[in-house]
Coordinates of N, CA and C in Angstrom, one line a residue:
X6 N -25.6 9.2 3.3 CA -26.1 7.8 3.2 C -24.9 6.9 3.1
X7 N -24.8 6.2 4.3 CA -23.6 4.9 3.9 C -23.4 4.4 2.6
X8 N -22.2 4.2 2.3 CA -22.3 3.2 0.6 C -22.4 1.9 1.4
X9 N -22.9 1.0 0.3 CA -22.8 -0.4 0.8 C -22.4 -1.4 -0.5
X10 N -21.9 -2.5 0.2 CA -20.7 -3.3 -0.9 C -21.6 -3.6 -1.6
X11 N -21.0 -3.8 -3.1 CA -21.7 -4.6 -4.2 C -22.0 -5.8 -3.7
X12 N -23.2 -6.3 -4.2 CA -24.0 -7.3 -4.1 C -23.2 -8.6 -4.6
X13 N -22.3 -8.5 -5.3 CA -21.6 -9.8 -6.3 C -20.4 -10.1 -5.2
X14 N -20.5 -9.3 -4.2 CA -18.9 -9.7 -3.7 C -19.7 -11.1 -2.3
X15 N -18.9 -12.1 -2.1 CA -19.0 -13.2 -1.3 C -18.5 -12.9 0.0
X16 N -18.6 -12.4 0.6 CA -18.4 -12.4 2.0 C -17.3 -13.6 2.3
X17 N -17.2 -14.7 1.7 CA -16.9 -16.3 2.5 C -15.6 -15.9 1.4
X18 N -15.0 -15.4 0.4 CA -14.6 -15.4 -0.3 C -13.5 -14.2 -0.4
X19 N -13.4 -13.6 0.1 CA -12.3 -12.1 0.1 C -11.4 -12.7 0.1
X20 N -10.3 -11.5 -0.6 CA -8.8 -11.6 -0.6 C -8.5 -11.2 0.7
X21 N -7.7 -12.4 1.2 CA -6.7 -11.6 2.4 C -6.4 -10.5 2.3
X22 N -5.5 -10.4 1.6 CA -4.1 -9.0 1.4 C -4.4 -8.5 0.1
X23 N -5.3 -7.5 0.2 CA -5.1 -6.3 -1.0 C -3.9 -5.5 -1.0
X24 N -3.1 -5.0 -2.0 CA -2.1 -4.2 -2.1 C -2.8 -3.2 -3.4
X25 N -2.7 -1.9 -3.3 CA -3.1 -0.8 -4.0 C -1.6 0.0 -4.2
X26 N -1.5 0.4 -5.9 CA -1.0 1.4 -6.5 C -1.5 2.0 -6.7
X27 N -1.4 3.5 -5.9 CA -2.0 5.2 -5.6 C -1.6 5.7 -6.8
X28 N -2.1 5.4 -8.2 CA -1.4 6.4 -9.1 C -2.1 7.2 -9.6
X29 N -1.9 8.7 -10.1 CA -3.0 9.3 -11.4 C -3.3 10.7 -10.2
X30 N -2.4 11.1 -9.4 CA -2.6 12.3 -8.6 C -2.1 13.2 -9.6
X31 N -0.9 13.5 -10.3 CA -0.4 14.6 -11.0 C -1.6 14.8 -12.3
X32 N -1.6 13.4 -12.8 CA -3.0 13.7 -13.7 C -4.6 14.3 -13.6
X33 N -4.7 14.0 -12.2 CA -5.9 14.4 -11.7 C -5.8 16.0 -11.5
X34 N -4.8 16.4 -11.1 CA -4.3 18.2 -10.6 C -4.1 18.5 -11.9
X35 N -3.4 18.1 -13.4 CA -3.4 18.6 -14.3 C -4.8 18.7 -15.5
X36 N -5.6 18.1 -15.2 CA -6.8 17.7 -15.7 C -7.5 19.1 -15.1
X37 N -7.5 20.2 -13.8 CA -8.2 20.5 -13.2 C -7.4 21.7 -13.1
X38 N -6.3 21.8 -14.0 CA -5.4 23.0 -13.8 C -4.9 23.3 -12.5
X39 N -4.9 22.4 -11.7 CA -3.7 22.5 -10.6 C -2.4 22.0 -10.4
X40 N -1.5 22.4 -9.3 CA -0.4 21.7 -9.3 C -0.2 20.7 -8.9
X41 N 1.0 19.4 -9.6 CA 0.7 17.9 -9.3 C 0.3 18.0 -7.2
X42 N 0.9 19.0 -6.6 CA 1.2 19.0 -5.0 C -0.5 18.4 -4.9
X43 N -1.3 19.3 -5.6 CA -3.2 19.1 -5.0 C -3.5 17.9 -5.6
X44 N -2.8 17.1 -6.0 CA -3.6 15.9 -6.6 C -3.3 14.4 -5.7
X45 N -1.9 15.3 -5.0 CA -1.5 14.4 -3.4 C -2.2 15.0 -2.2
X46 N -2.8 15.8 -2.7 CA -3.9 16.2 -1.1 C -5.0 15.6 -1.3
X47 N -5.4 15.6 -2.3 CA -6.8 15.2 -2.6 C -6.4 13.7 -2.9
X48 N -5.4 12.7 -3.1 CA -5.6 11.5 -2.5 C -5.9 11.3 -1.3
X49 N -6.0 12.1 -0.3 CA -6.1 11.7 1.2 C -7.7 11.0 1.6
X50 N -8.3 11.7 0.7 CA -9.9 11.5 0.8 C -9.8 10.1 0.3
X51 N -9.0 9.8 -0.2 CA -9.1 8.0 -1.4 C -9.2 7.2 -0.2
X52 N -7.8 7.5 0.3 CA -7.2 6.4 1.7 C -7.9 6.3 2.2
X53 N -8.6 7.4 2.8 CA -9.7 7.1 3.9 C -11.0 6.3 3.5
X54 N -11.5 7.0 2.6 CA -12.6 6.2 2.4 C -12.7 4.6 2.1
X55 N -11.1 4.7 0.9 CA -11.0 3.2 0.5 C -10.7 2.1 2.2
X56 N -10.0 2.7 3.1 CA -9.7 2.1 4.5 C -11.0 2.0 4.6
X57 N -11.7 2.9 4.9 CA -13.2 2.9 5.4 C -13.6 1.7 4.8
X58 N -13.9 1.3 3.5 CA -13.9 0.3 2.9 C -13.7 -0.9 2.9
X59 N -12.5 -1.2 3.2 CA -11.9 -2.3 3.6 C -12.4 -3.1 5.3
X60 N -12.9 -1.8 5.9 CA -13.6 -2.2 7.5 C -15.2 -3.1 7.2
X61 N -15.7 -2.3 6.1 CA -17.0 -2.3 6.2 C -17.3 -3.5 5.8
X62 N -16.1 -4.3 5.1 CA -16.1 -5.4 4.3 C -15.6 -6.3 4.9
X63 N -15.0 -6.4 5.7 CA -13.8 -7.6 6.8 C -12.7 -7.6 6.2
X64 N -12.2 -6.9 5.3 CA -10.8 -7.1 4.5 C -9.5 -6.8 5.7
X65 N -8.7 -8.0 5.9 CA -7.9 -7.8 7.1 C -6.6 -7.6 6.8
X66 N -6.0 -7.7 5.2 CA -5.0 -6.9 5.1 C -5.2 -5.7 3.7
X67 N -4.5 -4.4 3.9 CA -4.5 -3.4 2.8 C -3.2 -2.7 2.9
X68 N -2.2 -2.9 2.0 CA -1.0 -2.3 1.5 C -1.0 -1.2 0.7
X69 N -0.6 -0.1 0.8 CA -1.0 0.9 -0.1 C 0.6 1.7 -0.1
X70 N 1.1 1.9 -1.6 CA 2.3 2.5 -2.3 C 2.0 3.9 -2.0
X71 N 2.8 4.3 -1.0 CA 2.9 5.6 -0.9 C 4.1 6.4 -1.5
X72 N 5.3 5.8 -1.3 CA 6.6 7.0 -2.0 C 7.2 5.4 -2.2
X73 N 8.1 5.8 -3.6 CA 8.8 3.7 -3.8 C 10.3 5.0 -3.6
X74 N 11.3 4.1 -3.9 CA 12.7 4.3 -3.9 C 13.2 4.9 -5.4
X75 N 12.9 5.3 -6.5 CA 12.5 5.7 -7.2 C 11.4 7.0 -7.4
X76 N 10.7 7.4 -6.5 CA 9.8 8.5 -6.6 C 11.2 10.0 -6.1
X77 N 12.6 9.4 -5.9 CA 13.2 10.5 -5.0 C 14.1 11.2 -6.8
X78 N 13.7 10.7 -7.7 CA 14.5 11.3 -9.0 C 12.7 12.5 -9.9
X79 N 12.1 12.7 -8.4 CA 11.0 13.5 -8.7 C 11.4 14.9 -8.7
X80 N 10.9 16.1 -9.0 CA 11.4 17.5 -8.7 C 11.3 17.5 -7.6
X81 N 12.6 17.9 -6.6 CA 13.0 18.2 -5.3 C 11.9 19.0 -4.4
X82 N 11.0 19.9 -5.5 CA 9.9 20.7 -4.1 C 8.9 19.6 -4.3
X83 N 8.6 18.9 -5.1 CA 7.8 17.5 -5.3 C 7.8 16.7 -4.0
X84 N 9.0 16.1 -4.3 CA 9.4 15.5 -3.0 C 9.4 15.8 -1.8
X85 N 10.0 17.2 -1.4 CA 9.8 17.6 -0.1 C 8.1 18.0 0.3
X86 N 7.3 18.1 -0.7 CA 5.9 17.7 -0.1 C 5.5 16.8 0.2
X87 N 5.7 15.7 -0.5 CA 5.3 14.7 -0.2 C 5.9 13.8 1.6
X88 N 7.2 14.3 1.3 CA 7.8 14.0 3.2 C 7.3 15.0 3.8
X89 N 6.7 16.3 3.9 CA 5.9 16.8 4.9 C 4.4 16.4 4.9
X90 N 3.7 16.3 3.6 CA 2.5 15.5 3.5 C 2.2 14.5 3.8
X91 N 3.1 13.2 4.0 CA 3.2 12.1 5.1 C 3.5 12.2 6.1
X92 N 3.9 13.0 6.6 CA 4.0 13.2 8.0 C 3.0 14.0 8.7
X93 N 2.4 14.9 7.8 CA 1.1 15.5 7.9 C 0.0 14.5 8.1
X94 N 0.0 13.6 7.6 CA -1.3 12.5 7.0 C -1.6 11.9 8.4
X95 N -0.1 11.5 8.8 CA 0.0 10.3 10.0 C -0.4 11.4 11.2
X96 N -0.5 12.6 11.3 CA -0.8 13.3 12.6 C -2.1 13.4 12.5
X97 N -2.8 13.6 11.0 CA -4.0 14.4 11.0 C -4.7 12.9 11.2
X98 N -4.5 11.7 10.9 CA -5.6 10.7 10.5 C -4.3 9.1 11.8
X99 N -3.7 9.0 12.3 CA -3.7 7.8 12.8 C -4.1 8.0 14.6
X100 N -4.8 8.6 14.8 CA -5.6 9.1 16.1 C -7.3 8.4 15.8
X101 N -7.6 8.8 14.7 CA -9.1 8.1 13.8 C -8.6 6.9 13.5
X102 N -7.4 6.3 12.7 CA -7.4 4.7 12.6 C -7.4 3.8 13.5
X103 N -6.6 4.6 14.6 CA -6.6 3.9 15.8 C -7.9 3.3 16.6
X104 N -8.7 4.5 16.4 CA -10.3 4.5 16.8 C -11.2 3.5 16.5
X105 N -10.6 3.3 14.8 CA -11.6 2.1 14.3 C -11.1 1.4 14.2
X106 N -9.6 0.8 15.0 CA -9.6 -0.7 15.0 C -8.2 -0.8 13.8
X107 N -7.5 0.1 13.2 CA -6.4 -0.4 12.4 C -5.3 -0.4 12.9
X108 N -4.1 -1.1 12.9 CA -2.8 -0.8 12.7 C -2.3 -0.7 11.4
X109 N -1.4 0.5 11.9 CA -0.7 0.5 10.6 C 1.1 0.4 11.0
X110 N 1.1 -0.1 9.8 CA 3.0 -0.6 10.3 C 3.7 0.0 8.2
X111 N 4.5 0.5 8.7 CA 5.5 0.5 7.5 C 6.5 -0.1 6.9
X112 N 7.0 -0.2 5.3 CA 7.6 -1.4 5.0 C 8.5 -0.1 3.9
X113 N 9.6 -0.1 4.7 CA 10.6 0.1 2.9 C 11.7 0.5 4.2
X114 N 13.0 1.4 3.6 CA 14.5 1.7 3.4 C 14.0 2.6 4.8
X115 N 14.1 2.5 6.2 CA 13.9 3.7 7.0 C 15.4 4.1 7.5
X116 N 16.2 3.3 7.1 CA 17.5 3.9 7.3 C 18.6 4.9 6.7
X117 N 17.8 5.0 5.5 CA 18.0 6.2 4.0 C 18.6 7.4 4.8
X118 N 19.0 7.8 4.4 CA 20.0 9.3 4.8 C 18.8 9.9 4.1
X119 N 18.1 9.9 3.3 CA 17.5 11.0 2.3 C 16.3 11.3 2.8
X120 N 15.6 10.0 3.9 CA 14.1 10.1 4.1 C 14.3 11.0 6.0
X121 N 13.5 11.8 5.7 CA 13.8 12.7 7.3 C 13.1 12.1 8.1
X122 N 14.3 12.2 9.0 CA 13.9 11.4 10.8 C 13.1 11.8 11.2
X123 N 12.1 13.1 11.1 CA 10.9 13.2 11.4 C 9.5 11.9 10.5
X124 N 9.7 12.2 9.7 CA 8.8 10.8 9.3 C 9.0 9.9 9.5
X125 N 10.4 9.2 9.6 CA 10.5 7.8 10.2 C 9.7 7.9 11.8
X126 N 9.9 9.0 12.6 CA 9.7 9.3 13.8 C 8.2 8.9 14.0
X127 N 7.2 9.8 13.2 CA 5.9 9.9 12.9 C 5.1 8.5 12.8
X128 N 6.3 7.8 11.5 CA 5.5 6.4 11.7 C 6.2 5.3 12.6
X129 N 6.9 5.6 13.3 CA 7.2 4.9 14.4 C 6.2 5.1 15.3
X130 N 5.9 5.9 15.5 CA 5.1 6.4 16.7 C 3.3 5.9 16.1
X131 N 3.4 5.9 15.1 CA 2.0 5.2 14.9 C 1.5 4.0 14.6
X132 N 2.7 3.3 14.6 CA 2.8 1.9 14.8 C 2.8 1.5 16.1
X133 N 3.7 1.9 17.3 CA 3.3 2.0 18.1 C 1.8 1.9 19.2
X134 N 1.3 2.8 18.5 CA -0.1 3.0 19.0 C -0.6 2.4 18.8
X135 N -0.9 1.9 17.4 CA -1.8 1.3 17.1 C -1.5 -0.4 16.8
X136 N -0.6 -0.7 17.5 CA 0.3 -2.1 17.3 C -0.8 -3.4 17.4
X137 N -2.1 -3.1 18.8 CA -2.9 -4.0 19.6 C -4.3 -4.3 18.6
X138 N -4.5 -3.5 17.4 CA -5.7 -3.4 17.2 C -5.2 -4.5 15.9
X139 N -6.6 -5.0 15.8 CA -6.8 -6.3 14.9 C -7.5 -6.5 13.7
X140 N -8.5 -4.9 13.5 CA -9.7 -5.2 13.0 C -9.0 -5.3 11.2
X141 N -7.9 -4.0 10.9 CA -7.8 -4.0 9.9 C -6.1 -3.6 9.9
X142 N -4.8 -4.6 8.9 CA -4.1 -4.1 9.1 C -3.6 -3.0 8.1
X143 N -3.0 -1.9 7.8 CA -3.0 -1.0 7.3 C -1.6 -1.0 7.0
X144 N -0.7 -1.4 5.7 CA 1.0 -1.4 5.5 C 1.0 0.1 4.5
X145 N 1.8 0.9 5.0 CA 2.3 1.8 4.1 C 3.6 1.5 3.6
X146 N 4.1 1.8 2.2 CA 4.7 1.3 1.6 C 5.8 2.6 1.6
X147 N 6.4 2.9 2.4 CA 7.4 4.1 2.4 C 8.5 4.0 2.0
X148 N 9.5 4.7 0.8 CA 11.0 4.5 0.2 C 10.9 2.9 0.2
X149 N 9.7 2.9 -0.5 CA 9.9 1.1 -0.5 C 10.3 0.7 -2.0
X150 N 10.8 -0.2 -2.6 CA 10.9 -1.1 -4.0 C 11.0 -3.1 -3.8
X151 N 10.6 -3.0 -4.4 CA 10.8 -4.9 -4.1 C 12.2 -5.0 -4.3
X152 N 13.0 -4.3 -5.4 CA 14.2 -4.7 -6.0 C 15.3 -4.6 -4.3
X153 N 15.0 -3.5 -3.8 CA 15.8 -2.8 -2.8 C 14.9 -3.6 -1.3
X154 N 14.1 -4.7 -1.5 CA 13.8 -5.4 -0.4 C 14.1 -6.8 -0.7
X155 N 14.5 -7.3 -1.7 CA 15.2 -8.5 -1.9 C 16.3 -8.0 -1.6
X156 N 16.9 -7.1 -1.7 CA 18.8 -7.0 -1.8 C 18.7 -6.8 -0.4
X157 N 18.0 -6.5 0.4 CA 18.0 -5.9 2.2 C 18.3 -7.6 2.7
X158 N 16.9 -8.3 2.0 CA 16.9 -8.9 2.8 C 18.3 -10.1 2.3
X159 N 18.9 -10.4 1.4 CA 20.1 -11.2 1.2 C 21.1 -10.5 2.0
X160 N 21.3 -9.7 2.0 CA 22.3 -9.5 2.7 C 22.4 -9.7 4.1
X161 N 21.2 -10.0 4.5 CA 21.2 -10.3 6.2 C 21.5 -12.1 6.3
X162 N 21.8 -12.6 5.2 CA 21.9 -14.0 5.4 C 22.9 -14.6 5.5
X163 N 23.1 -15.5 6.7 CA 24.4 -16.1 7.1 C 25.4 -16.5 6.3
X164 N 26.6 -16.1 5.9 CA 27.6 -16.4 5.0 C 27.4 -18.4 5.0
X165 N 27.7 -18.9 5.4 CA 27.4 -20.3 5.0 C 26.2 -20.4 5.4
X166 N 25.1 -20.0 5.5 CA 23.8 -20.7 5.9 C 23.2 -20.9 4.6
X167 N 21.9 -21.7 4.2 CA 21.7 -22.1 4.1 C 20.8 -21.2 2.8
X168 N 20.6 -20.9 1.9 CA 19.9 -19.8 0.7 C 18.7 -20.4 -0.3
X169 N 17.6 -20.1 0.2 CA 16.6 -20.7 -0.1 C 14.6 -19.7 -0.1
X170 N 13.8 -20.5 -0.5 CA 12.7 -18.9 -0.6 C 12.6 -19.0 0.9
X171 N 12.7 -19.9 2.0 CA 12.0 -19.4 2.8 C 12.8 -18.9 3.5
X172 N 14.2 -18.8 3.7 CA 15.5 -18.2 4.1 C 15.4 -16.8 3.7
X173 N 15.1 -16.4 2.4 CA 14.9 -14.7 1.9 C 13.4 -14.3 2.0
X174 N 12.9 -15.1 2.5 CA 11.2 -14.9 2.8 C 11.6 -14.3 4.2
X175 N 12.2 -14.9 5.0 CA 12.0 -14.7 6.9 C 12.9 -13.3 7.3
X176 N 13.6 -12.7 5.9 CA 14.0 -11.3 6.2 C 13.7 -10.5 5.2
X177 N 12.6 -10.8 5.0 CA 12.0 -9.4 4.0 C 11.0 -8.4 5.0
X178 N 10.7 -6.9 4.8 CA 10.6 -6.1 5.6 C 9.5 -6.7 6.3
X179 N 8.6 -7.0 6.0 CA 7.4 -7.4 7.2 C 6.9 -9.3 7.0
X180 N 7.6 -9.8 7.3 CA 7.6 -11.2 6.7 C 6.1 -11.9 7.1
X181 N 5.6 -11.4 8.5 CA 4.4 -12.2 8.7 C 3.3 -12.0 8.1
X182 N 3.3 -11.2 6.8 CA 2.2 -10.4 6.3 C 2.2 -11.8 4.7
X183 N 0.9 -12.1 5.1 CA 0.3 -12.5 3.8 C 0.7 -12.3 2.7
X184 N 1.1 -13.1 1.7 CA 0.9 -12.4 0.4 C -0.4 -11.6 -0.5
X185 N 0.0 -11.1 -1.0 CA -1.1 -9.9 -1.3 C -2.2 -10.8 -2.5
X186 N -3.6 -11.3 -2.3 CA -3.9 -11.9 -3.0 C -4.5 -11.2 -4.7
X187 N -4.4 -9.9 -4.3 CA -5.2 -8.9 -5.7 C -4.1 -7.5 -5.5
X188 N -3.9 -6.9 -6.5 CA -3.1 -5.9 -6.4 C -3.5 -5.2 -7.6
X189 N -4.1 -3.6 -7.3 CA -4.9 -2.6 -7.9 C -4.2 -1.8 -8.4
X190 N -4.1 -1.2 -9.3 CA -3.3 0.0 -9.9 C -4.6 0.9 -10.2
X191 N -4.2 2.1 -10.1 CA -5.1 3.2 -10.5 C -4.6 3.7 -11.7
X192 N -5.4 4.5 -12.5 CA -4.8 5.6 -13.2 C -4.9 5.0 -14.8
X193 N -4.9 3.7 -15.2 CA -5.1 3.2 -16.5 C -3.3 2.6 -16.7
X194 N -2.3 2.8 -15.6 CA -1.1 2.4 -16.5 C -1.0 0.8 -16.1
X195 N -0.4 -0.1 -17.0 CA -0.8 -1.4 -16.1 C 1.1 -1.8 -16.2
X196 N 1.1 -1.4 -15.1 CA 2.2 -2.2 -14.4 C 2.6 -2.1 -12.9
X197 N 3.3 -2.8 -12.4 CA 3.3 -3.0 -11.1 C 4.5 -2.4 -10.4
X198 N 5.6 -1.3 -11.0 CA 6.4 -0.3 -10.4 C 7.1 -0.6 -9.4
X199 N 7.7 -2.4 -9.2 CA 8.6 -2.5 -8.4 C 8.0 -2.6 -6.8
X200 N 6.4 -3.0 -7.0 CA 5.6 -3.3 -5.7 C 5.7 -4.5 -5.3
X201 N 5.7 -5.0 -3.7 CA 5.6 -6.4 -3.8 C 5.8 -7.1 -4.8
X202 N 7.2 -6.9 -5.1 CA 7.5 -8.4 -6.1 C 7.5 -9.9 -5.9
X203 N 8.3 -9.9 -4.5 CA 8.3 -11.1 -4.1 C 6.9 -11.5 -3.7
X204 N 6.3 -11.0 -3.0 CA 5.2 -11.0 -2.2 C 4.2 -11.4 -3.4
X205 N 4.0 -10.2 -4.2 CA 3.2 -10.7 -5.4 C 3.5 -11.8 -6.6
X206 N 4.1 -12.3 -6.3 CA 4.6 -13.4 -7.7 C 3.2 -14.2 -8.1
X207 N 2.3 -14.0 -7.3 CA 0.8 -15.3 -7.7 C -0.5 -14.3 -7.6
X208 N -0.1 -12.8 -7.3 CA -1.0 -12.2 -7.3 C -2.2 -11.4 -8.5
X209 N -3.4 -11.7 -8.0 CA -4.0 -11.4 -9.0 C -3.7 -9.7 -9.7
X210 N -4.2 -9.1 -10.8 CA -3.5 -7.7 -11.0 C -4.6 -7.3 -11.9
X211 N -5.2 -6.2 -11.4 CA -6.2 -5.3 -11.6 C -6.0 -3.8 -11.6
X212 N -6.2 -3.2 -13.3 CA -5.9 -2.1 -13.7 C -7.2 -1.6 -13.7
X213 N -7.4 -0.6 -13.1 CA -8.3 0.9 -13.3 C -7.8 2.0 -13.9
X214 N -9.3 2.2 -14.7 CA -8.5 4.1 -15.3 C -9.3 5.3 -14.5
X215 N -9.4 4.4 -13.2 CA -9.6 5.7 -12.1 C -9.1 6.4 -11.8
X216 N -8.6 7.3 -11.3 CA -7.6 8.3 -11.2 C -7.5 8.1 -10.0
X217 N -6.3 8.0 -8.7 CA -6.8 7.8 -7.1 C -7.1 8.8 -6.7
X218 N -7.2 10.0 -6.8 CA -8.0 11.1 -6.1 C -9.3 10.7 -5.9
X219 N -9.8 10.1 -7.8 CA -11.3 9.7 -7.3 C -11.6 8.4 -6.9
X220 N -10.7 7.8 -6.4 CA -11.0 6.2 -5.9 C -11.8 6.2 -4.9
X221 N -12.9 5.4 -4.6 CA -13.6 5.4 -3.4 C -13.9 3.6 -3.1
X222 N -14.5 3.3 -2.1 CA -14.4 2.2 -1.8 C -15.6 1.0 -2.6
X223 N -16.5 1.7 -3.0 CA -17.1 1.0 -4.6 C -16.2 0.7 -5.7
X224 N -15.1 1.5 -5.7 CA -13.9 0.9 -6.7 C -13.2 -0.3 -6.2
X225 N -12.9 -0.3 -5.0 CA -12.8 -1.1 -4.4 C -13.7 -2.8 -4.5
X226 N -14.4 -2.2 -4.0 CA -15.8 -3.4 -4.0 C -15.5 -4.5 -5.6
X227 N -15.6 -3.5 -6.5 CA -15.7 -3.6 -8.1 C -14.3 -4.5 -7.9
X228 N -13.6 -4.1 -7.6 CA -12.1 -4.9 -7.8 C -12.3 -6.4 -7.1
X229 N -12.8 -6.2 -6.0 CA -12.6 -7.8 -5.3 C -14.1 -8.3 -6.0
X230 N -15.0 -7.9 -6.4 CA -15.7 -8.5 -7.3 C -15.0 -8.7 -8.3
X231 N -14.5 -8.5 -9.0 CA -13.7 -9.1 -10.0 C -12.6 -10.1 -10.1
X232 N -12.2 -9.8 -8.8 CA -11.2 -10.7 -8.4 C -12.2 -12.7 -8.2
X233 N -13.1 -11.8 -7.6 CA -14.0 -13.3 -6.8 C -14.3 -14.2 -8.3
X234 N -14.2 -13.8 -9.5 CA -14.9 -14.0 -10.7 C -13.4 -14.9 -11.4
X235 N -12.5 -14.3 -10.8 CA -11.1 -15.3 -11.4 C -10.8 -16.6 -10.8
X236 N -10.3 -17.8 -11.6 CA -9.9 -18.6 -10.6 C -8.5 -18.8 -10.9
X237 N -7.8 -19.2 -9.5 CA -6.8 -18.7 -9.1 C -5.8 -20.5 -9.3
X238 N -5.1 -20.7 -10.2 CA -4.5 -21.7 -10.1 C -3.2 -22.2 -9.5
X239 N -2.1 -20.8 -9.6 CA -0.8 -21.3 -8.7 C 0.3 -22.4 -9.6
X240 N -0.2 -22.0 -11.0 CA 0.9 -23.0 -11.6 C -0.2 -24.3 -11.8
X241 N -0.9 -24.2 -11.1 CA -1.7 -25.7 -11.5 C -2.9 -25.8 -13.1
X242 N -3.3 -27.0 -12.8 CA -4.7 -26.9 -13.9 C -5.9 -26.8 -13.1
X243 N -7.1 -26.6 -13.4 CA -8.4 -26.7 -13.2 C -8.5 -28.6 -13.0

């Protein structure tokens, strides 16, 4: 039986740009006596469904933290799953995003010595494909940190030109992208781990103690209903 959105959410009223923090996989596998590796397989089911989500709803941007610049001081066979498990993800599932209408484009460090040219490869190629489609855009957050996407983008700036937000705005990794108007953490820890910093400086911030394995797109729903319940000032008054 299809889910269908919560009744409290406004249709006229969605956030642009959701961005999601994937956290609470090692806790979900240890809760269940597995190893943290199954609690990153069994997020796959999240992505999808929560994307699923995001279609069923008109949500036209969704950012999701997949590996930050900092996840690489993880145990080394940790890591090397997760770089074949992303490149696994993008073969098994961007053939089906494509189908329903998503692009997906990636945002962090793809020039890293550390991150293998097979995954940069993988999501090249599925950006690529999926470059034409409109319905829903799909940013994965790969070797990404905000700290290490401010310093990218300064340094591309003209020795005498001109240093200003919209100067370090126009070379941050995906500049045309909205700011993210809600930004979700899973797992119960409430902080935001170096995500869209710049991006998020006005963004709303919603903690769950869902675990993302069990995230589904009623968690979702729940969140932009809650979001629709805030009002949003920007420095201003009412």
């Amino acid at each position: 039986m299809p889910h269908q959105p919560l009744p409290t959410i406004d249709p006229k009223k969605l956030p642009k740009h959701v961005g999601v923090i994937m956290d609470g996989n090692g806790r979900w596998a240890k809760a269940r006596g597995l190893p943290r590796t199954a609690g990153h397989e069994a997020g796959e089911d999240a992505l999808v469904d929560t994307v699923d989500g995001a279609l069923e709803i008109g949500l036209k941007y969704l950012t999701v933290y997949a590996f930050s610049t900092e996840n690489w001081r993880r145990p080394p066979d940790e890591v090397r799953f997760l770089m074949n498990y992303n490149r696994e993800l993008l073969t098994r599932r961007r053939d089906e995003f494509n189908e329903k209408g998503v692009r997906i484009r990636f945002i962090g460090r793809r020039n890293d010595r550390k991150l293998p040219r097979s995954v940069v490869r993988m999501a090249e190629e599925a950006e690529d494909l999926t470059v034409k489609n409109k319905k829903l855009n799909l940013t994965i957050a790969l070797n990404y940190g905000g700290w290490a996407e401010v310093v990218d983008a300064v340094k591309q700036l003209p020795p005498k030109g001109k240093i200003d937000e919209k100067a370090i705005r126009s070379r941050l990794y995906a500049p045309e992208l909205p700011d993210p108007d809600l930004i979700v953490r899973t797992s119960g820890e409430k902080r935001i781990s170096n995500f869209l910093l710049w991006q998020g400086a006005y963004a709303e911030l919603l903690f769950t103690d869902v675990l993302w394995p069990d995230f589904r797109r009623d968690d979702l729903f729940a969140a932009i209903a809650e979001y629709q319940r805030r009002s949003r000032r920007f420095g201003a008054v009412d």
